[in-house]
Short mmCIF file of C-alpha atoms in Angstrom, two decimals:
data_model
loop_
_atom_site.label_atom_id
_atom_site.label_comp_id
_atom_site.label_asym_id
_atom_site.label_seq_id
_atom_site.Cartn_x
_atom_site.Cartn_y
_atom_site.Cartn_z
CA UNK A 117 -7.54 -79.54 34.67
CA UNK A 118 -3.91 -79.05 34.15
CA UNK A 119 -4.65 -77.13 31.11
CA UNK A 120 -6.61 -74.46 32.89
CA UNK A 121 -4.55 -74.02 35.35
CA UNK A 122 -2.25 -72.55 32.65
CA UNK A 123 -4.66 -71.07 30.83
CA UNK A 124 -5.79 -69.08 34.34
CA UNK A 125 -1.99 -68.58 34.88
CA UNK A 126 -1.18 -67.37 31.52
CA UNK A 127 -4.11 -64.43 31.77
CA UNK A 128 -2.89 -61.06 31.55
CA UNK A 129 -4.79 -58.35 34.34
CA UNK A 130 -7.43 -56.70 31.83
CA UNK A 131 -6.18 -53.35 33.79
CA UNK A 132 -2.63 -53.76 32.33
CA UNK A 133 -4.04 -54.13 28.54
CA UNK A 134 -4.45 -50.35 26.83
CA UNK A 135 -7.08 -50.54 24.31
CA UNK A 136 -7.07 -48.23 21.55
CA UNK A 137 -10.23 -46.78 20.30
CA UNK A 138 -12.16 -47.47 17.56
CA UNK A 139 -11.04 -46.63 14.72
CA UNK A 140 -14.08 -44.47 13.32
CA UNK A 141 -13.47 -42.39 16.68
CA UNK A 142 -9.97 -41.19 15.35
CA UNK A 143 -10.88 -40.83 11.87
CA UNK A 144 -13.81 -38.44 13.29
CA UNK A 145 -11.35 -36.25 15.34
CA UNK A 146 -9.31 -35.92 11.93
CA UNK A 147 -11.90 -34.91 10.07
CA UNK A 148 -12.90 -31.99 12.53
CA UNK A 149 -9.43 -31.30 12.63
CA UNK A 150 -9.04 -31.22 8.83
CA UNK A 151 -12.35 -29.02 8.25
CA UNK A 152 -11.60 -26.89 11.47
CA UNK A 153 -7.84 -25.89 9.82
CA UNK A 154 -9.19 -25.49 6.27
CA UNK A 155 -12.00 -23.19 7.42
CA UNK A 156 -9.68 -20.96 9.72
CA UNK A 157 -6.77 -20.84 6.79
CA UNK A 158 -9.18 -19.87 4.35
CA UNK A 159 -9.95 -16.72 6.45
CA UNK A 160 -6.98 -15.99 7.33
CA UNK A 161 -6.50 -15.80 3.61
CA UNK A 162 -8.99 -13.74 2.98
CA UNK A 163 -8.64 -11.60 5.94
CA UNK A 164 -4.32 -10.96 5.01
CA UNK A 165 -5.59 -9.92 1.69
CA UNK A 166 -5.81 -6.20 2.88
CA UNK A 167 -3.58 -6.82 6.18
CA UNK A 168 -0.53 -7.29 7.20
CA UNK A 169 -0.81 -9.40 10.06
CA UNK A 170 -4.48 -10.67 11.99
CA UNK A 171 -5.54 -8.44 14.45
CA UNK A 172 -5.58 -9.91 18.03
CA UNK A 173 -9.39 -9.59 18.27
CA UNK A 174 -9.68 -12.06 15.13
CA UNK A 175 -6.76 -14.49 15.64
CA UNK A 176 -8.51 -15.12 19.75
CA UNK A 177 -11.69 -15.77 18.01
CA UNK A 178 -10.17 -18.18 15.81
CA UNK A 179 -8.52 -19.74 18.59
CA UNK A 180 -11.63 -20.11 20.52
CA UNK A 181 -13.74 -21.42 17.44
CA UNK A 182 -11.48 -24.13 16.63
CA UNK A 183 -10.57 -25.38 20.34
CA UNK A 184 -14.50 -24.97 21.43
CA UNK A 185 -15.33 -27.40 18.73
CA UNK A 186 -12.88 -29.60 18.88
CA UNK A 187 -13.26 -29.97 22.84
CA UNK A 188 -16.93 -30.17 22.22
CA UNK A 189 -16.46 -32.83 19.69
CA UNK A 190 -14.27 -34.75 22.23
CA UNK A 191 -16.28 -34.48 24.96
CA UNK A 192 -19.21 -36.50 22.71
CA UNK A 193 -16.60 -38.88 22.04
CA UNK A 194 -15.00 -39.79 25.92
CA UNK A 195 -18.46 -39.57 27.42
CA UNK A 196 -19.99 -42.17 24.90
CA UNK A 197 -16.90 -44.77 24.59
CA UNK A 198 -16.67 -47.59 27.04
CA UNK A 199 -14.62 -47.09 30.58
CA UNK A 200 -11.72 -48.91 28.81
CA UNK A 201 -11.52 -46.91 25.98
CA UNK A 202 -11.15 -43.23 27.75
CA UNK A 203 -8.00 -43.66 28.36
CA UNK A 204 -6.15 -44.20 25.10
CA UNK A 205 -9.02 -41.73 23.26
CA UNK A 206 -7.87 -38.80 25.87
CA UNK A 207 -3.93 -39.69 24.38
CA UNK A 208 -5.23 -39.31 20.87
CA UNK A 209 -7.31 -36.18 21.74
CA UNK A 210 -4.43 -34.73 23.62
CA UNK A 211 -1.66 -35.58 20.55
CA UNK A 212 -4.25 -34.42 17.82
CA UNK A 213 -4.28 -30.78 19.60
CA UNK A 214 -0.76 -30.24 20.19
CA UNK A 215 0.28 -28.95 16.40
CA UNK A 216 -2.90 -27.12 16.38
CA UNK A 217 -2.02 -25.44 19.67
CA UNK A 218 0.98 -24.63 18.32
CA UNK A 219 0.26 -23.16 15.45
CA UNK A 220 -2.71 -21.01 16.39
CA UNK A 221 -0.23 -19.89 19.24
CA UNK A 222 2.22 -18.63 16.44
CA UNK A 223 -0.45 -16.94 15.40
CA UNK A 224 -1.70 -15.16 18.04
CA UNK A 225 2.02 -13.84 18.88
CA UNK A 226 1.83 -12.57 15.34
CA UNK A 227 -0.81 -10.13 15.78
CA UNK A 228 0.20 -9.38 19.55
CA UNK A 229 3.63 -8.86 17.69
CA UNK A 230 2.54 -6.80 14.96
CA UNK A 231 0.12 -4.42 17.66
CA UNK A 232 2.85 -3.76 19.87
CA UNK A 233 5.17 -2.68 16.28
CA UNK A 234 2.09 0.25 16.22
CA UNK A 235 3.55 1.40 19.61
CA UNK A 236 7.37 1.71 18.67
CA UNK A 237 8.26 4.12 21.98
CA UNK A 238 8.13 3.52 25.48
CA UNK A 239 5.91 6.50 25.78
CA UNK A 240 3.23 4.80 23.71
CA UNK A 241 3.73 6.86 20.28
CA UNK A 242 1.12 5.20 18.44
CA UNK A 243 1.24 5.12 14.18
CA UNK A 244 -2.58 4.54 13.36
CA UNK A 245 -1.89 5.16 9.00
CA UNK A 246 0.52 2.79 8.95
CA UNK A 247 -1.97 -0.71 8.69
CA UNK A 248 -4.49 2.11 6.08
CA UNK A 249 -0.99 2.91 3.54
CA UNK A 250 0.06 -0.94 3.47
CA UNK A 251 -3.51 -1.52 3.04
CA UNK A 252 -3.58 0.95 0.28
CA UNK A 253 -0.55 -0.48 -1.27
CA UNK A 254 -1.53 -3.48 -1.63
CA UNK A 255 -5.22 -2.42 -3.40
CA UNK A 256 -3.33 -0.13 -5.69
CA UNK A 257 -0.80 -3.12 -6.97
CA UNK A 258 -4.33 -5.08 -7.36
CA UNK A 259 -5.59 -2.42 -9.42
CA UNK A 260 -8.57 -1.21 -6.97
CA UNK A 261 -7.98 2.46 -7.09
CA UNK A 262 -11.31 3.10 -6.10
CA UNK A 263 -11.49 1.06 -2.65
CA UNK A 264 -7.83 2.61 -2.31
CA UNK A 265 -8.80 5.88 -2.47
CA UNK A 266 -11.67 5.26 -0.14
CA UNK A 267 -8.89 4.06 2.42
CA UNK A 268 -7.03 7.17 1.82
CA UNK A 269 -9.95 9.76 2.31
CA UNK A 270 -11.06 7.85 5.26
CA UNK A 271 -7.32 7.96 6.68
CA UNK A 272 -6.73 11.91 5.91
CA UNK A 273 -9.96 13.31 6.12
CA UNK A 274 -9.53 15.05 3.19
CA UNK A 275 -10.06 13.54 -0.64
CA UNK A 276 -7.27 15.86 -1.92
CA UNK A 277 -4.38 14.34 0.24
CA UNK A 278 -5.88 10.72 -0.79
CA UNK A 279 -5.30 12.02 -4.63
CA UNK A 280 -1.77 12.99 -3.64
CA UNK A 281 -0.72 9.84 -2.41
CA UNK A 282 -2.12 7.75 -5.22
CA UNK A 283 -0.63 10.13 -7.60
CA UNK A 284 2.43 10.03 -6.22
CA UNK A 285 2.25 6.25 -6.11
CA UNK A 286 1.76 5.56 -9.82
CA UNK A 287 4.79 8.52 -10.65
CA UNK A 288 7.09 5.67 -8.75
CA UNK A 289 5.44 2.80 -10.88
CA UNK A 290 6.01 4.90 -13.90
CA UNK A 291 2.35 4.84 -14.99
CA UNK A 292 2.31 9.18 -15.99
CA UNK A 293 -0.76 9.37 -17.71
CA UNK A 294 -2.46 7.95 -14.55
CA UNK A 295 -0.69 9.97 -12.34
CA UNK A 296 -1.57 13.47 -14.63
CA UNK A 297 -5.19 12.55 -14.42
CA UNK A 298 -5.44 12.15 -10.77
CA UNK A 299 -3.42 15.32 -9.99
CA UNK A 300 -5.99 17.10 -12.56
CA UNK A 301 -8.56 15.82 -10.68
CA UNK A 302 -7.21 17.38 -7.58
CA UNK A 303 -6.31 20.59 -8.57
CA UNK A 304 -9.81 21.02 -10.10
CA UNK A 305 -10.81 20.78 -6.38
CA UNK A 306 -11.63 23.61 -4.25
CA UNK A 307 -8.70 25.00 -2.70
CA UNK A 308 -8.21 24.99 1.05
CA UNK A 309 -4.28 24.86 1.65
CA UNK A 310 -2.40 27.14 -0.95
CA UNK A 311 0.59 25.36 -0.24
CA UNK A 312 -0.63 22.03 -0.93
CA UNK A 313 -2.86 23.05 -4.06
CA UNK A 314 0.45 24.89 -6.03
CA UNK A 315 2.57 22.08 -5.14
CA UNK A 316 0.38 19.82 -6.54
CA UNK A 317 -0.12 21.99 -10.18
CA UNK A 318 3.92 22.67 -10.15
CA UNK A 319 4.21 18.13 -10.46
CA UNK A 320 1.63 18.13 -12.73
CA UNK A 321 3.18 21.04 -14.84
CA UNK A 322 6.56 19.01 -14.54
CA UNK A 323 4.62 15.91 -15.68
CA UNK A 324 3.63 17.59 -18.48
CA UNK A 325 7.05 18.75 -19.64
CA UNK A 326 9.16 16.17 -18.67
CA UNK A 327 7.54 13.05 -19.32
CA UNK A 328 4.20 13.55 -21.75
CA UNK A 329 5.92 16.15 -23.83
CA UNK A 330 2.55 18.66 -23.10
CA UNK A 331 4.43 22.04 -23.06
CA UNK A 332 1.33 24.50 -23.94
CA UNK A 333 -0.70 22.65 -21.08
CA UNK A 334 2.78 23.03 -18.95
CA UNK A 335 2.70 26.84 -19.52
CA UNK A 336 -0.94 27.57 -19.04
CA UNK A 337 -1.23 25.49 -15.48
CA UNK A 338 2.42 27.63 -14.30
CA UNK A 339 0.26 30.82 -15.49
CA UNK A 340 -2.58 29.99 -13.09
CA UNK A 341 -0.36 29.03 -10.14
CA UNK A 342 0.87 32.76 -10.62
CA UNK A 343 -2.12 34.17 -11.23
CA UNK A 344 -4.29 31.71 -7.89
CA UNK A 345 -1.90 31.25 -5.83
CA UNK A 346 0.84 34.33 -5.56
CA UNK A 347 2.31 33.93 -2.31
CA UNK A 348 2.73 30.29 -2.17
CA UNK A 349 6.02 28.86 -2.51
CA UNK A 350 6.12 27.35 -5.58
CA UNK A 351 4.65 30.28 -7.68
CA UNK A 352 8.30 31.93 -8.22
CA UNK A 353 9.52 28.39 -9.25
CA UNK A 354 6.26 28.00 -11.62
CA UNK A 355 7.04 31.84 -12.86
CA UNK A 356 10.52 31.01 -13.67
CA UNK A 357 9.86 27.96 -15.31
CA UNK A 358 7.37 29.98 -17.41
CA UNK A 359 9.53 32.59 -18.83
CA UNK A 360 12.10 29.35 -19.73
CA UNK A 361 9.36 27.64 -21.29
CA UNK A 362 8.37 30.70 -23.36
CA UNK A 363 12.01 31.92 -23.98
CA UNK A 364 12.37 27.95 -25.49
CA UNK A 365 9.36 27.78 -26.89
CA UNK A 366 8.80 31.21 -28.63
CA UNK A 367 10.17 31.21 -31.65
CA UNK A 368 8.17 28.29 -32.49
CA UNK A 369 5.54 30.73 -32.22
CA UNK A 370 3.84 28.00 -29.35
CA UNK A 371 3.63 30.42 -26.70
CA UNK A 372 2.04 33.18 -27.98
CA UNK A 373 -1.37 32.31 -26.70
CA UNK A 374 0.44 31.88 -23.01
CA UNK A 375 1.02 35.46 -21.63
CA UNK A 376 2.62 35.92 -17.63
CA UNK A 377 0.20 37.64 -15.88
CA UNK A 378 0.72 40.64 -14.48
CA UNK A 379 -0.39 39.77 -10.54
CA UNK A 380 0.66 42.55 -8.29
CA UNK A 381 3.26 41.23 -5.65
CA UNK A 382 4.65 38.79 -7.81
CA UNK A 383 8.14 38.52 -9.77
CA UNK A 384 6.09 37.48 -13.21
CA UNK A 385 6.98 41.30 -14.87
CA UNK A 386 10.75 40.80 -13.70
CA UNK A 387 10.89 37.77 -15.34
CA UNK A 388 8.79 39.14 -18.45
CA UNK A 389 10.83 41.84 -18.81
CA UNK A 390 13.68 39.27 -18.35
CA UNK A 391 13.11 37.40 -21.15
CA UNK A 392 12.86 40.10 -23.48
CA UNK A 393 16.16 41.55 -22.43
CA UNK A 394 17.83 37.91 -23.44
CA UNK A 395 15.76 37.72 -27.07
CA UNK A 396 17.33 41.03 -27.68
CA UNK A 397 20.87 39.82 -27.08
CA UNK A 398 20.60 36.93 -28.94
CA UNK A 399 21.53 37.36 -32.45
CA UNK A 400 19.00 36.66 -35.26
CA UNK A 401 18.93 33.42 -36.53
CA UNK A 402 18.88 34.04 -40.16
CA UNK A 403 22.32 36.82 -39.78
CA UNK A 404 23.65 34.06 -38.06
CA UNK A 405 23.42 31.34 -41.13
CA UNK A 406 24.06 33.48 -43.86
CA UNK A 407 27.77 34.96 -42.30
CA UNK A 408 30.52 33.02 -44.26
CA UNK A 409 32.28 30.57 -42.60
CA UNK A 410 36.10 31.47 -42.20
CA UNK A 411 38.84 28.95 -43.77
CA UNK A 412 40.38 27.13 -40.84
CA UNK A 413 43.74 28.57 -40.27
CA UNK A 414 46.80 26.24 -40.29
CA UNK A 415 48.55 25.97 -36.89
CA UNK A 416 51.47 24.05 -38.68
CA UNK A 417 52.35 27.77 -40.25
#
C-alpha cells in the first residue's frame, strides 16, 4: 500500500498538463496555409503584371478569402478535437495566422497607399491616366503594342493621341522605323485638331531626315503641311525646312519633282523666291574648280 500512496502522491492534476494536438491537425492547418499563400501570390502575380500596386477592392477580397478559409478550416478542427486539446490547437491556430496577418496587412496599406498617391492635393486633384500610361509602359516594353494602344484610345478618347504616345515612346527607345510607321498611320487619319495633325507630320518629316536618311519623302510630307494645314504653327517651320532641303538638295537634281506650293496666306513664295536669290549668289561650281590656285606667298619675305 505504501507504493500507492506514492504513486497517488506523485500524480500530476490532469488540468495542469497542456496537451498538444495531434499532429495531422497541424500539418492540416499548414497545408491550407501553404495552398491559401500560393494561390493568393500567384494572383497577385498575375494581377501586378499590368499594375502597379493591387487595388484596395482586390487586396480586401484576398484578405477575406484567405482568413474565411482558414477560420473555417479551424473551426472544423476545435469543434471536433477533444476538450483537452482546444486549448493548445487555438495557440497553434492563433501563431499560424500572425505572419499571414501581417503580410496581407502590408498589403492592403499598399494599395490604400498607392490610391491615396492618385489624390496628391488636399483639394482632392485626382490623376486618373496615371495607373493607364504605367500600364501602357509596361505592355509596350513586353512588346503588346496592340493591347497598349487599346489602353491609350480608351484613356484619350481619341486613337490619334494613343498613336502619339506610342510613337513618341519607341523615338526614346530608339526603334525609328517603328516610330515612322505609327506617325504615318496617324497622319493618314482624318484631321480634327490642325495643331496636333502638323505637329505630328513636322516629327515624322524630321524622322525622315535625320535618322532614316528619307529626304524626298521629308520634302513631299513639309509640302503638304503647307499646302493642309497653312495656319498651323508648324507650317512656317515645315516651309523653311523645305526651301533648305531643296536649296541642299537641288543640285543633285533630287528635288525637282518637290515644288513649294503656292497657298495663299502663307510665306512658301518668300521662301521660293528666297532660295533662288541665294543659287544666284553662289558661284558656279565648275568656275570655281577650274580658277588656278595662287602660289602661297612667303611671310618670311
Amino acid at each position: 500500500m505504501p507504493f500507492i500512496a506514492v504513486s497517488q502522491s506523485a500524480e500530476i492534476p490532469a488540468t495542469a498538463i497542456v496537451y498538444l494536438p495531434a499532429w495531422w491537425k497541424i500539418a492540416i492547418l499548414i497545408a491550407v496555409l501553404l495552398e491559401l499563400t500560393g494561390i493568393s501570390f500567384f494572383i497577385k502575380k498575375k494581377w501586378l503584371e499590368n499594375q502597379e500596386a493591387l487595388p484596395v477592392k482586390v487586396a480586401l477580397t484576398l484578405m477575406f478569402m484567405v482568413f474565411s478559409i482558414y477560420f473555417l478550416v479551424g473551426t472544423v478542427l476545435y469543434w471536433g478535437s477533444p476538450k483537452d486539446e482546444r486549448a493548445p490547437l487555438l495557440m497553434w491556430l492563433i501563431l499560424f495566422i500572425i505572419p499571414v496577418s501581417v503580410q496581407y496587412s502590408l498589403t492592403l496599406v499598399n494599395a490604400l497607399s498607392w490610391r491615396g498617391v492618385q489624390r496628391l492635393t488636399p483639394v482632392g486633384t485626382k490623376i486618373p491616366e496615371a495607373p493607364a500610361i504605367i500600364q501602357t509602359r509596361l505592355l509596350l516594353q513586353a512588346g503588346k503594342i496592340t493591347e497598349a494602344q487599346d489602353v491609350l484610345t480608351e484613356l484619350f478618347q481619341d486613337r490619334s493621341r494613343a498613336l502619339e504616345f506610342t510613337a513618341h515612346w519607341f523615338r526614346e527607345e530608339g526603334n525609328y522605323e517603328k516610330a515612322a510607321s505609327l506617325l504615318e498611320e496617324l497622319i493618314e487619319l482624318p484631321v480634327k485638331d490642325p495643331d496636333f495633325w502638323s505637329e505630328a507630320a513636322y516629327s515624322l518629316g524630321k524622322l525622315y531626315e535625320s535618322f532614316l536618311n528619307q529626304p524626298l519623302k521629308t520634302m513631299s510630307l513639309f509640302q503638304r503641311i503647307a499646302a493642309e494645314c497653312p495656319g498651323s504653327r508648324f507650317c512656317s517651320l515645315a516651309e523653311a525646312d523645305l526651301a533648305r532641303l531643296r536649296l541642299i538638295y537641288s543640285d543633285q537634281g533630287e528635288s525637282d519633282t518637290v515644288a513649294v506650293p503656292a497657298v495663299p496666306g502663307s510665306d512658301s513664295e518668300f521662301w521660293e523666291r528666297r532660295r533662288v536669290l541665294l543659287r544666284r549668289q553662289m558661284p558656279p561650281a565648275s568656275s570655281a574648280a577650274d580658277q588656278p590656285k595662287e602660289a602661297p606667298t612667303d611671310i618670311r619675305q
